[in-house]
Amino acid sequence: MSVLDRFLRYVQIDSRADDSSQTCPTTPGQLEMQRLLLGELRVIGLEDLVLDDNGYLMATIPATRGRDADPAIGFIAHVDTSPEMSGTNVKPIVHRAWDGRDIVLPDDRTAALRTSEQPDLAAQIGHDIVTASGTTLLGADDKAGVAAIVEAAAQLVAHPEIPHGRIRIGFTPDEEIGRGATRFDVARFGAAYAYTLDGGNAGELEYESFSADLMRVVFIGFNTHPGYAKGKMVNAIRAAARFVDRLPRERLSPETTDGYDGFVHPYQIEASVDRTSVRVLLRDHVTAKLREQEHLLRSLAEVVADETGTRSEIEVQEQYRNMREVLDRHPHIVERARAAIRAVGLTPIEKPIRGGTDGSRLSFMGLPTPNLFAGEHNFHSRLEWTSRQDLEKAVAVILAIARA
Ligand SMILES: [Zn+2]
């Protein structure tokens, strides 16, 4: 059994998440995947196997002799795939020793991977590239991470001469719809810190995410028959349109920012004359700047309400926080990953995430959790791909972290 064999088996299970479902996990395919993993981890010989009622799977690799006093560390991956693309009947294709020519996917000939459009792929000539067949995603996000963790567990159990402390493994549901950390039992997991394996290019190490709030701005107007509305009707849609039109554009917008620049992003409107609500994402790597964004939008809403004769109501909901605020207090966690990446001959690639991961929330739930590469490319797309070499490097980094 190789990490590639494991990966090819996992991607054929349809474990797409469904954000319209209120169950946990949201789809039965995720449980099917967890049951398969439970069986595999049992055969490998792991301990404390638990698949809980919410579909979270946890297991332990016991410490080797003399390493019992080490703090337990965790490795985490998610078993669901993105709701944005079909995960039904995924047919993985291995392009062995790929020669650099265009990879045209057989079930939809318009879907093709070309080095001219895929700089990361161009760097993998000679590698065994894995794609789907053109009508589905591949599911490397995050079955690459799952496969790497299971394979690393198998190798650690088979090679007791590799010294390591207690290791905890966690496979979570519904990460893609933002619920992966919600029912994660940090106390039961019992690790001092963890790493998610859910990143891209070999060498990537992510420990800075956005801090994120969701703002809902509601304009309340007054509806009446439009034929007899003179002097009476107050149209909340007009107020909301004016508000959106006055949001910053040249700065503080997703269309005009990158790197460390934050933004406010109106992304959904529910409109009626009587009541129109605008949902706005507030994002910045510095949490304090979310307050500035909030103040800016609050005063803008007040001005618009004044001008239009509507009333405005605002609600702000915390979504997640920059994991760096936690990780900076424990620099050895990132350093351990950095050293492991170097130890397997790779160069650490460290960039801020312009979004969040399960680790953003887990870090604030008491489990500091940066993110490591697993060889995921073009995620959520029919052009998603990974390579055997990337998967093997992810396994090697897990082993290097474990033995450190
Ligand atoms: Zn993912």
mmCIF file of C-alpha atoms and ligand atoms in Angstrom:
data_model
loop_
_atom_site.group_PDB
_atom_site.id
_atom_site.type_symbol
_atom_site.label_atom_id
_atom_site.label_comp_id
_atom_site.label_asym_id
_atom_site.label_seq_id
_atom_site.Cartn_x
_atom_site.Cartn_y
_atom_site.Cartn_z
ATOM 1 C CA MET A 1 0.000 0.000 0.000
ATOM 2 C CA SER A 2 1.389 3.401 -0.977
ATOM 3 C CA VAL A 3 0.177 6.903 -0.228
ATOM 4 C CA LEU A 4 -0.926 7.127 -3.869
ATOM 5 C CA ASP A 5 -2.987 3.899 -3.582
ATOM 6 C CA ARG A 6 -4.684 5.282 -0.490
ATOM 7 C CA PHE A 7 -5.384 8.591 -2.189
ATOM 8 C CA LEU A 8 -6.884 6.937 -5.279
ATOM 9 C CA ARG A 9 -9.238 4.932 -3.086
ATOM 10 C CA TYR A 10 -10.404 7.912 -1.009
ATOM 11 C CA VAL A 11 -11.214 10.184 -3.944
ATOM 12 C CA GLN A 12 -13.683 7.639 -5.316
ATOM 13 C CA ILE A 13 -15.948 8.121 -2.313
ATOM 14 C CA ASP A 14 -18.393 10.981 -2.835
ATOM 15 C CA SER A 15 -18.040 13.062 0.329
ATOM 16 C CA ARG A 16 -19.188 16.441 -0.952
ATOM 17 C CA ALA A 17 -20.409 18.800 1.798
ATOM 18 C CA ASP A 18 -23.880 20.353 1.593
ATOM 19 C CA ASP A 19 -24.434 23.696 3.305
ATOM 20 C CA SER A 20 -28.210 23.427 2.988
ATOM 21 C CA SER A 21 -28.149 20.446 5.361
ATOM 22 C CA GLN A 22 -28.356 20.939 9.117
ATOM 23 C CA THR A 23 -27.094 17.465 10.052
ATOM 24 C CA CYS A 24 -23.503 16.865 11.100
ATOM 25 C CA PRO A 25 -21.901 15.665 8.963
ATOM 26 C CA THR A 26 -24.045 17.224 6.267
ATOM 27 C CA THR A 27 -23.866 14.232 3.900
ATOM 28 C CA PRO A 28 -23.776 10.424 4.378
ATOM 29 C CA GLY A 29 -20.771 10.080 2.061
ATOM 30 C CA GLN A 30 -18.599 11.747 4.696
ATOM 31 C CA LEU A 31 -19.575 9.052 7.200
ATOM 32 C CA GLU A 32 -18.834 6.382 4.624
ATOM 33 C CA MET A 33 -15.388 7.892 4.233
ATOM 34 C CA GLN A 34 -14.865 8.026 8.015
ATOM 35 C CA ARG A 35 -15.913 4.386 8.425
ATOM 36 C CA LEU A 36 -13.431 3.332 5.764
ATOM 37 C CA LEU A 37 -10.693 5.305 7.545
ATOM 38 C CA LEU A 38 -11.690 3.859 10.911
ATOM 39 C CA GLY A 39 -11.205 0.362 9.475
ATOM 40 C CA GLU A 40 -7.857 1.241 7.931
ATOM 41 C CA LEU A 41 -6.511 2.868 11.091
ATOM 42 C CA ARG A 42 -7.578 -0.188 13.085
ATOM 43 C CA VAL A 43 -5.737 -2.509 10.689
ATOM 44 C CA ILE A 44 -2.644 -0.296 10.922
ATOM 45 C CA GLY A 45 -2.816 -0.759 14.685
ATOM 46 C CA LEU A 46 -3.722 2.690 16.042
ATOM 47 C CA GLU A 47 -5.314 3.081 19.484
ATOM 48 C CA ASP A 48 -8.219 5.010 21.054
ATOM 49 C CA LEU A 49 -10.207 4.898 17.815
ATOM 50 C CA VAL A 50 -13.371 6.972 18.105
ATOM 51 C CA LEU A 51 -15.850 7.980 15.424
ATOM 52 C CA ASP A 52 -18.195 10.266 17.350
ATOM 53 C CA ASP A 53 -21.858 11.085 16.752
ATOM 54 C CA ASN A 54 -20.951 14.194 14.752
ATOM 55 C CA GLY A 55 -18.727 12.294 12.344
ATOM 56 C CA TYR A 56 -15.349 13.301 13.790
ATOM 57 C CA LEU A 57 -12.752 10.521 13.746
ATOM 58 C CA MET A 58 -9.863 10.506 16.235
ATOM 59 C CA ALA A 59 -7.063 8.024 16.868
ATOM 60 C CA THR A 60 -3.727 7.731 18.653
ATOM 61 C CA ILE A 61 -0.263 6.599 17.653
ATOM 62 C CA PRO A 62 1.298 5.822 21.041
ATOM 63 C CA ALA A 63 4.679 7.303 21.914
ATOM 64 C CA THR A 64 7.784 5.229 21.345
ATOM 65 C CA ARG A 65 9.840 4.131 24.339
ATOM 66 C CA GLY A 66 11.236 7.023 26.343
ATOM 67 C CA ARG A 67 9.130 9.668 24.571
ATOM 68 C CA ASP A 68 5.996 9.440 26.758
ATOM 69 C CA ALA A 69 6.765 12.771 28.398
ATOM 70 C CA ASP A 70 6.663 14.634 25.064
ATOM 71 C CA PRO A 71 3.569 16.828 24.606
ATOM 72 C CA ALA A 72 1.108 15.109 22.241
ATOM 73 C CA ILE A 73 0.909 16.660 18.782
ATOM 74 C CA GLY A 74 -1.912 16.313 16.291
ATOM 75 C CA PHE A 75 -2.350 15.966 12.533
ATOM 76 C CA ILE A 76 -5.720 16.961 11.085
ATOM 77 C CA ALA A 77 -7.371 16.769 7.661
ATOM 78 C CA HIS A 78 -10.941 17.097 6.412
ATOM 79 C CA VAL A 79 -12.849 14.334 4.632
ATOM 80 C CA ASP A 80 -15.454 16.492 2.858
ATOM 81 C CA THR A 81 -15.065 18.072 -0.574
ATOM 82 C CA SER A 82 -16.296 21.416 -1.871
ATOM 83 C CA PRO A 83 -20.028 21.851 -2.575
ATOM 84 C CA GLU A 84 -19.082 24.015 -5.568
ATOM 85 C CA MET A 85 -18.258 21.075 -7.850
ATOM 86 C CA SER A 86 -19.547 17.532 -8.297
ATOM 87 C CA GLY A 87 -17.726 14.831 -6.368
ATOM 88 C CA THR A 88 -19.890 11.998 -7.733
ATOM 89 C CA ASN A 89 -18.187 9.170 -9.586
ATOM 90 C CA VAL A 90 -14.695 10.678 -9.472
ATOM 91 C CA LYS A 91 -12.432 8.761 -11.858
ATOM 92 C CA PRO A 92 -8.831 9.532 -10.927
ATOM 93 C CA ILE A 93 -6.245 9.251 -13.683
ATOM 94 C CA VAL A 94 -2.511 8.843 -13.023
ATOM 95 C CA HIS A 95 -0.357 10.398 -15.743
ATOM 96 C CA ARG A 96 2.872 8.501 -15.013
ATOM 97 C CA ALA A 97 6.188 10.246 -15.624
ATOM 98 C CA TRP A 98 4.307 13.117 -17.228
ATOM 99 C CA ASP A 99 6.283 14.577 -20.148
ATOM 100 C CA GLY A 100 4.961 18.144 -20.021
ATOM 101 C CA ARG A 101 2.424 17.870 -22.829
ATOM 102 C CA ASP A 102 -1.134 19.213 -22.386
ATOM 103 C CA ILE A 103 -3.256 16.945 -20.224
ATOM 104 C CA VAL A 104 -6.684 16.752 -21.870
ATOM 105 C CA LEU A 105 -9.293 15.216 -19.607
ATOM 106 C CA PRO A 106 -11.199 12.434 -21.408
ATOM 107 C CA ASP A 107 -14.754 13.038 -20.181
ATOM 108 C CA ASP A 108 -14.737 16.725 -21.175
ATOM 109 C CA ARG A 109 -12.186 17.504 -23.876
ATOM 110 C CA THR A 110 -12.512 21.246 -23.173
ATOM 111 C CA ALA A 111 -10.941 20.650 -19.759
ATOM 112 C CA ALA A 112 -7.189 20.680 -20.232
ATOM 113 C CA LEU A 113 -4.136 21.386 -18.107
ATOM 114 C CA ARG A 114 -1.441 23.343 -19.909
ATOM 115 C CA THR A 115 1.920 24.398 -18.552
ATOM 116 C CA SER A 116 1.366 27.863 -20.060
ATOM 117 C CA GLU A 117 -1.619 28.352 -17.757
ATOM 118 C CA GLN A 118 -0.384 26.327 -14.786
ATOM 119 C CA PRO A 119 3.049 27.458 -13.583
ATOM 120 C CA ASP A 120 2.948 25.067 -10.607
ATOM 121 C CA LEU A 121 2.335 22.167 -12.959
ATOM 122 C CA ALA A 122 5.243 23.169 -15.193
ATOM 123 C CA ALA A 123 7.545 22.524 -12.240
ATOM 124 C CA GLN A 124 6.408 18.865 -12.073
ATOM 125 C CA ILE A 125 7.588 17.454 -15.386
ATOM 126 C CA GLY A 126 8.602 13.820 -14.888
ATOM 127 C CA HIS A 127 6.298 13.399 -11.907
ATOM 128 C CA ASP A 128 3.226 11.167 -11.679
ATOM 129 C CA ILE A 129 0.379 13.671 -11.993
ATOM 130 C CA VAL A 130 -3.103 12.738 -10.791
ATOM 131 C CA THR A 131 -6.205 14.399 -12.247
ATOM 132 C CA ALA A 132 -9.922 13.677 -12.412
ATOM 133 C CA SER A 133 -11.575 12.849 -15.741
ATOM 134 C CA GLY A 134 -13.058 16.247 -16.596
ATOM 135 C CA THR A 135 -16.566 16.290 -15.119
ATOM 136 C CA THR A 136 -15.819 16.310 -11.377
ATOM 137 C CA LEU A 137 -13.315 17.700 -8.949
ATOM 138 C CA LEU A 138 -10.504 15.366 -7.903
ATOM 139 C CA GLY A 139 -10.807 15.859 -4.161
ATOM 140 C CA ALA A 140 -7.119 16.312 -3.429
ATOM 141 C CA ASP A 141 -8.560 19.018 -1.176
ATOM 142 C CA ASP A 142 -8.333 17.401 1.273
ATOM 143 C CA LYS A 143 -7.982 13.685 0.564
ATOM 144 C CA ALA A 144 -4.334 14.379 -0.192
ATOM 145 C CA GLY A 145 -4.027 15.465 3.450
ATOM 146 C CA VAL A 146 -5.975 12.432 4.666
ATOM 147 C CA ALA A 147 -3.848 10.022 2.605
ATOM 148 C CA ALA A 148 -0.603 11.616 3.799
ATOM 149 C CA ILE A 149 -1.618 11.300 7.451
ATOM 150 C CA VAL A 150 -2.793 7.671 7.133
ATOM 151 C CA GLU A 151 0.378 6.681 5.283
ATOM 152 C CA ALA A 152 2.571 8.459 7.850
ATOM 153 C CA ALA A 153 0.703 6.611 10.634
ATOM 154 C CA ALA A 154 1.289 3.288 8.878
ATOM 155 C CA GLN A 155 5.009 4.032 8.523
ATOM 156 C CA LEU A 156 5.394 5.120 12.146
ATOM 157 C CA VAL A 157 3.709 1.946 13.400
ATOM 158 C CA ALA A 158 5.772 -0.241 11.042
ATOM 159 C CA HIS A 159 9.027 1.451 12.087
ATOM 160 C CA PRO A 160 9.181 1.694 15.880
ATOM 161 C CA GLU A 161 12.832 2.687 15.504
ATOM 162 C CA ILE A 162 11.621 6.158 14.450
ATOM 163 C CA PRO A 163 11.293 7.883 17.839
ATOM 164 C CA HIS A 164 8.275 10.113 18.488
ATOM 165 C CA GLY A 165 5.931 11.295 21.229
ATOM 166 C CA ARG A 166 2.210 10.588 21.416
ATOM 167 C CA ILE A 167 0.517 11.544 18.162
ATOM 168 C CA ARG A 168 -3.160 12.277 17.733
ATOM 169 C CA ILE A 169 -4.966 12.057 14.418
ATOM 170 C CA GLY A 170 -8.203 13.899 13.654
ATOM 171 C CA PHE A 171 -10.360 13.668 10.536
ATOM 172 C CA THR A 172 -13.113 16.287 10.415
ATOM 173 C CA PRO A 173 -16.305 16.757 8.375
ATOM 174 C CA ASP A 174 -17.694 19.856 6.640
ATOM 175 C CA GLU A 175 -14.586 22.040 6.552
ATOM 176 C CA GLU A 176 -15.555 23.404 3.133
ATOM 177 C CA ILE A 177 -18.697 25.009 4.527
ATOM 178 C CA GLY A 178 -16.922 26.501 7.532
ATOM 179 C CA ARG A 179 -18.162 24.016 10.127
ATOM 180 C CA GLY A 180 -15.113 21.777 10.488
ATOM 181 C CA ALA A 181 -13.994 23.204 13.820
ATOM 182 C CA THR A 182 -17.495 23.718 15.224
ATOM 183 C CA ARG A 183 -17.899 20.349 16.933
ATOM 184 C CA PHE A 184 -14.234 19.460 17.205
ATOM 185 C CA ASP A 185 -13.730 18.229 20.761
ATOM 186 C CA VAL A 186 -10.408 19.871 21.624
ATOM 187 C CA ALA A 187 -10.358 18.367 25.125
ATOM 188 C CA ARG A 188 -10.907 14.844 23.862
ATOM 189 C CA PHE A 189 -8.275 15.360 21.162
ATOM 190 C CA GLY A 190 -5.873 16.185 23.950
ATOM 191 C CA ALA A 191 -2.943 17.466 21.867
ATOM 192 C CA ALA A 192 -0.771 20.440 22.828
ATOM 193 C CA TYR A 193 -0.917 21.662 19.245
ATOM 194 C CA ALA A 194 -1.617 20.330 15.763
ATOM 195 C CA TYR A 195 -1.067 20.790 12.048
ATOM 196 C CA THR A 196 -3.744 20.686 9.364
ATOM 197 C CA LEU A 197 -2.573 19.117 6.098
ATOM 198 C CA ASP A 198 -4.617 21.127 3.642
ATOM 199 C CA GLY A 199 -2.303 23.254 1.522
ATOM 200 C CA GLY A 200 -0.797 23.523 -1.950
ATOM 201 C CA ASN A 201 2.768 23.400 -3.202
ATOM 202 C CA ALA A 202 5.412 21.267 -1.539
ATOM 203 C CA GLY A 203 7.016 23.411 1.162
ATOM 204 C CA GLU A 204 4.018 25.598 1.981
ATOM 205 C CA LEU A 205 3.556 26.490 5.615
ATOM 206 C CA GLU A 206 0.710 28.829 6.602
ATOM 207 C CA TYR A 207 0.324 30.388 10.024
ATOM 208 C CA GLU A 208 -1.350 33.729 9.314
ATOM 209 C CA SER A 209 -4.982 33.961 8.290
ATOM 210 C CA PHE A 210 -7.455 36.781 8.053
ATOM 211 C CA SER A 211 -9.477 37.896 11.024
ATOM 212 C CA ALA A 212 -13.070 37.855 9.865
ATOM 213 C CA ASP A 213 -16.434 39.311 10.844
ATOM 214 C CA LEU A 214 -19.760 39.191 9.052
ATOM 215 C CA MET A 215 -21.795 42.408 9.075
ATOM 216 C CA ARG A 216 -25.475 42.519 8.246
ATOM 217 C CA VAL A 217 -26.796 45.995 7.415
ATOM 218 C CA VAL A 218 -30.582 46.229 7.254
ATOM 219 C CA PHE A 219 -32.464 49.234 5.848
ATOM 220 C CA ILE A 220 -36.076 49.470 6.907
ATOM 221 C CA GLY A 221 -38.437 51.432 4.684
ATOM 222 C CA PHE A 222 -42.189 51.637 4.256
ATOM 223 C CA ASN A 223 -44.137 49.795 1.572
ATOM 224 C CA THR A 224 -47.495 50.770 0.115
ATOM 225 C CA HIS A 225 -49.303 50.351 -3.241
ATOM 226 C CA PRO A 226 -46.986 52.015 -5.778
ATOM 227 C CA GLY A 227 -49.944 53.662 -7.520
ATOM 228 C CA TYR A 228 -50.801 55.612 -4.379
ATOM 229 C CA ALA A 229 -47.355 55.928 -2.842
ATOM 230 C CA LYS A 230 -46.735 59.641 -3.303
ATOM 231 C CA GLY A 231 -45.323 61.106 -0.132
ATOM 232 C CA LYS A 232 -45.703 57.795 1.689
ATOM 233 C CA MET A 233 -43.465 55.080 0.294
ATOM 234 C CA VAL A 234 -39.913 54.783 1.611
ATOM 235 C CA ASN A 235 -37.973 52.290 -0.523
ATOM 236 C CA ALA A 236 -35.375 50.296 1.404
ATOM 237 C CA ILE A 237 -33.930 48.951 -1.869
ATOM 238 C CA ARG A 238 -32.894 52.468 -2.901
ATOM 239 C CA ALA A 239 -31.195 52.999 0.446
ATOM 240 C CA ALA A 240 -29.279 49.716 0.213
ATOM 241 C CA ALA A 241 -28.222 50.467 -3.361
ATOM 242 C CA ARG A 242 -26.868 53.860 -2.282
ATOM 243 C CA PHE A 243 -25.033 52.246 0.630
ATOM 244 C CA VAL A 244 -23.372 49.628 -1.592
ATOM 245 C CA ASP A 245 -22.515 52.268 -4.178
ATOM 246 C CA ARG A 246 -20.655 54.314 -1.553
ATOM 247 C CA LEU A 247 -18.533 51.451 -0.217
ATOM 248 C CA PRO A 248 -14.823 51.932 -0.876
ATOM 249 C CA ARG A 249 -13.712 50.766 -4.334
ATOM 250 C CA GLU A 250 -10.185 51.935 -5.006
ATOM 251 C CA ARG A 251 -9.041 50.461 -1.701
ATOM 252 C CA LEU A 252 -10.564 48.124 0.889
ATOM 253 C CA SER A 253 -12.236 45.992 -1.784
ATOM 254 C CA PRO A 254 -11.390 42.404 -2.803
ATOM 255 C CA GLU A 255 -10.991 43.587 -6.394
ATOM 256 C CA THR A 256 -8.198 46.019 -5.487
ATOM 257 C CA THR A 257 -6.264 44.369 -2.644
ATOM 258 C CA ASP A 258 -3.788 41.571 -2.070
ATOM 259 C CA GLY A 259 -1.045 40.581 0.386
ATOM 260 C CA TYR A 260 -1.731 42.085 3.792
ATOM 261 C CA ASP A 261 -4.436 44.555 2.710
ATOM 262 C CA GLY A 262 -7.887 43.911 4.132
ATOM 263 C CA PHE A 263 -11.262 44.628 2.577
ATOM 264 C CA VAL A 264 -15.003 45.019 3.065
ATOM 265 C CA HIS A 265 -16.985 42.887 0.634
ATOM 266 C CA PRO A 266 -20.751 43.127 0.006
ATOM 267 C CA TYR A 267 -21.705 39.673 -1.253
ATOM 268 C CA GLN A 268 -25.394 39.095 -0.719
ATOM 269 C CA ILE A 269 -28.540 41.227 -0.750
ATOM 270 C CA GLU A 270 -32.059 40.257 0.247
ATOM 271 C CA ALA A 271 -34.280 42.984 -1.037
ATOM 272 C CA SER A 272 -37.808 44.258 -0.622
ATOM 273 C CA VAL A 273 -39.215 47.781 -0.437
ATOM 274 C CA ASP A 274 -40.015 47.274 3.210
ATOM 275 C CA ARG A 275 -36.725 45.789 4.275
ATOM 276 C CA THR A 276 -33.439 45.183 2.519
ATOM 277 C CA SER A 277 -30.441 43.553 4.105
ATOM 278 C CA VAL A 278 -26.887 43.620 2.814
ATOM 279 C CA ARG A 279 -24.327 41.094 4.026
ATOM 280 C CA VAL A 280 -20.775 42.378 4.099
ATOM 281 C CA LEU A 281 -17.603 40.441 4.850
ATOM 282 C CA LEU A 282 -15.048 42.355 6.958
ATOM 283 C CA ARG A 283 -11.502 41.040 6.521
ATOM 284 C CA ASP A 284 -8.052 42.038 7.733
ATOM 285 C CA HIS A 285 -4.982 40.282 9.124
ATOM 286 C CA VAL A 286 -5.015 42.776 12.019
ATOM 287 C CA THR A 287 -8.068 42.166 14.188
ATOM 288 C CA ALA A 288 -8.174 45.780 15.446
ATOM 289 C CA LYS A 289 -8.696 46.971 11.871
ATOM 290 C CA LEU A 290 -12.030 45.141 11.759
ATOM 291 C CA ARG A 291 -13.272 47.695 14.296
ATOM 292 C CA GLU A 292 -12.213 50.519 11.975
ATOM 293 C CA GLN A 293 -14.029 48.872 9.078
ATOM 294 C CA GLU A 294 -17.095 48.462 11.257
ATOM 295 C CA HIS A 295 -17.075 52.133 12.280
ATOM 296 C CA LEU A 296 -16.682 53.237 8.683
ATOM 297 C CA LEU A 297 -19.667 51.170 7.573
ATOM 298 C CA ARG A 298 -21.797 52.115 10.556
ATOM 299 C CA SER A 299 -21.408 55.834 9.901
ATOM 300 C CA LEU A 300 -21.992 55.316 6.179
ATOM 301 C CA ALA A 301 -25.229 53.428 6.918
ATOM 302 C CA GLU A 302 -26.385 56.224 9.236
ATOM 303 C CA VAL A 303 -25.755 58.886 6.619
ATOM 304 C CA VAL A 304 -27.611 56.886 3.970
ATOM 305 C CA ALA A 305 -30.532 56.185 6.326
ATOM 306 C CA ASP A 306 -30.745 59.930 7.055
ATOM 307 C CA GLU A 307 -30.702 60.853 3.385
ATOM 308 C CA THR A 308 -33.313 58.267 2.393
ATOM 309 C CA GLY A 309 -35.678 58.436 5.339
ATOM 310 C CA THR A 310 -35.063 54.781 6.194
ATOM 311 C CA ARG A 311 -33.893 53.301 9.441
ATOM 312 C CA SER A 312 -30.738 51.190 9.609
ATOM 313 C CA GLU A 313 -29.951 48.264 11.865
ATOM 314 C CA ILE A 314 -26.546 46.648 12.062
ATOM 315 C CA GLU A 315 -25.408 43.314 13.412
ATOM 316 C CA VAL A 316 -21.826 42.106 13.497
ATOM 317 C CA GLN A 317 -20.931 38.488 13.995
ATOM 318 C CA GLU A 318 -17.427 37.178 14.669
ATOM 319 C CA GLN A 319 -16.361 34.500 12.188
ATOM 320 C CA TYR A 320 -12.714 33.666 12.936
ATOM 321 C CA ARG A 321 -9.460 35.298 14.005
ATOM 322 C CA ASN A 322 -5.903 35.389 12.688
ATOM 323 C CA MET A 323 -4.244 32.256 14.073
ATOM 324 C CA ARG A 324 -0.947 34.133 14.238
ATOM 325 C CA GLU A 325 -2.141 35.942 17.365
ATOM 326 C CA VAL A 326 -2.039 32.545 19.090
ATOM 327 C CA LEU A 327 0.939 31.038 17.250
ATOM 328 C CA ASP A 328 3.208 34.026 17.968
ATOM 329 C CA ARG A 329 2.975 33.090 21.639
ATOM 330 C CA HIS A 330 4.251 29.577 20.849
ATOM 331 C CA PRO A 331 6.906 30.089 18.163
ATOM 332 C CA HIS A 332 8.234 26.523 18.489
ATOM 333 C CA ILE A 333 5.115 25.176 16.737
ATOM 334 C CA VAL A 334 5.822 26.932 13.443
ATOM 335 C CA GLU A 335 9.565 26.440 13.916
ATOM 336 C CA ARG A 336 9.119 22.669 14.251
ATOM 337 C CA ALA A 337 7.275 22.580 10.905
ATOM 338 C CA ARG A 338 9.822 24.855 9.237
ATOM 339 C CA ALA A 339 12.700 22.652 10.394
ATOM 340 C CA ALA A 340 10.885 19.510 9.190
ATOM 341 C CA ILE A 341 10.289 21.011 5.746
ATOM 342 C CA ARG A 342 14.003 21.835 5.489
ATOM 343 C CA ALA A 343 14.940 18.390 6.811
ATOM 344 C CA VAL A 344 13.264 16.717 3.823
ATOM 345 C CA GLY A 345 15.098 18.987 1.391
ATOM 346 C CA LEU A 346 12.379 21.535 0.683
ATOM 347 C CA THR A 347 12.360 25.311 1.101
ATOM 348 C CA PRO A 348 9.598 26.609 3.374
ATOM 349 C CA ILE A 349 7.117 28.804 1.472
ATOM 350 C CA GLU A 350 5.410 31.125 3.958
ATOM 351 C CA LYS A 351 2.588 33.386 2.818
ATOM 352 C CA PRO A 352 -0.378 34.935 4.625
ATOM 353 C CA ILE A 353 -3.697 33.240 3.858
ATOM 354 C CA ARG A 354 -6.344 35.622 2.525
ATOM 355 C CA GLY A 355 -9.056 33.569 4.155
ATOM 356 C CA GLY A 356 -9.395 31.211 7.077
ATOM 357 C CA THR A 357 -8.759 27.552 7.807
ATOM 358 C CA ASP A 358 -10.126 25.208 10.448
ATOM 359 C CA GLY A 359 -6.867 26.021 12.218
ATOM 360 C CA SER A 360 -7.905 29.682 12.537
ATOM 361 C CA ARG A 361 -10.748 28.620 14.788
ATOM 362 C CA LEU A 362 -9.032 25.669 16.453
ATOM 363 C CA SER A 363 -6.149 27.943 17.461
ATOM 364 C CA PHE A 364 -8.596 30.082 19.434
ATOM 365 C CA MET A 365 -10.335 26.997 20.846
ATOM 366 C CA GLY A 366 -7.107 26.010 22.612
ATOM 367 C CA LEU A 367 -5.427 23.980 19.878
ATOM 368 C CA PRO A 368 -2.818 26.095 18.038
ATOM 369 C CA THR A 369 -2.898 24.743 14.455
ATOM 370 C CA PRO A 370 -0.915 26.061 11.485
ATOM 371 C CA ASN A 371 -1.454 24.573 8.004
ATOM 372 C CA LEU A 372 0.936 22.441 5.933
ATOM 373 C CA PHE A 373 0.988 21.621 2.226
ATOM 374 C CA ALA A 374 -0.521 18.363 1.005
ATOM 375 C CA GLY A 375 -0.004 18.904 -2.739
ATOM 376 C CA GLU A 376 -3.414 20.394 -3.577
ATOM 377 C CA HIS A 377 -3.659 22.405 -6.777
ATOM 378 C CA ASN A 378 -6.648 24.084 -8.512
ATOM 379 C CA PHE A 379 -8.910 23.117 -5.664
ATOM 380 C CA HIS A 380 -12.709 23.140 -6.109
ATOM 381 C CA SER A 381 -12.180 22.797 -9.856
ATOM 382 C CA ARG A 382 -12.473 20.104 -12.516
ATOM 383 C CA LEU A 383 -8.813 20.924 -13.241
ATOM 384 C CA GLU A 384 -7.772 19.939 -9.733
ATOM 385 C CA TRP A 385 -4.573 17.889 -9.630
ATOM 386 C CA THR A 386 -1.866 16.571 -7.352
ATOM 387 C CA SER A 387 1.227 14.419 -7.828
ATOM 388 C CA ARG A 388 2.580 11.256 -6.240
ATOM 389 C CA GLN A 389 5.769 13.169 -5.451
ATOM 390 C CA ASP A 390 3.867 15.914 -3.568
ATOM 391 C CA LEU A 391 1.956 13.301 -1.568
ATOM 392 C CA GLU A 392 5.190 11.536 -0.641
ATOM 393 C CA LYS A 393 6.780 14.812 0.439
ATOM 394 C CA ALA A 394 3.811 15.535 2.676
ATOM 395 C CA VAL A 395 4.280 12.117 4.314
ATOM 396 C CA ALA A 396 7.990 12.827 4.765
ATOM 397 C CA VAL A 397 7.260 16.170 6.465
ATOM 398 C CA ILE A 398 4.813 14.528 8.890
ATOM 399 C CA LEU A 399 7.467 11.946 9.796
ATOM 400 C CA ALA A 400 10.082 14.667 10.253
ATOM 401 C CA ILE A 401 7.786 16.661 12.539
ATOM 402 C CA ALA A 402 6.985 13.530 14.523
ATOM 403 C CA ARG A 403 10.593 12.554 15.163
ATOM 404 C CA ALA A 404 11.853 16.080 15.901
HETATM 405 ZN ZN ZN B 1 -9.366 21.972 2.237
#
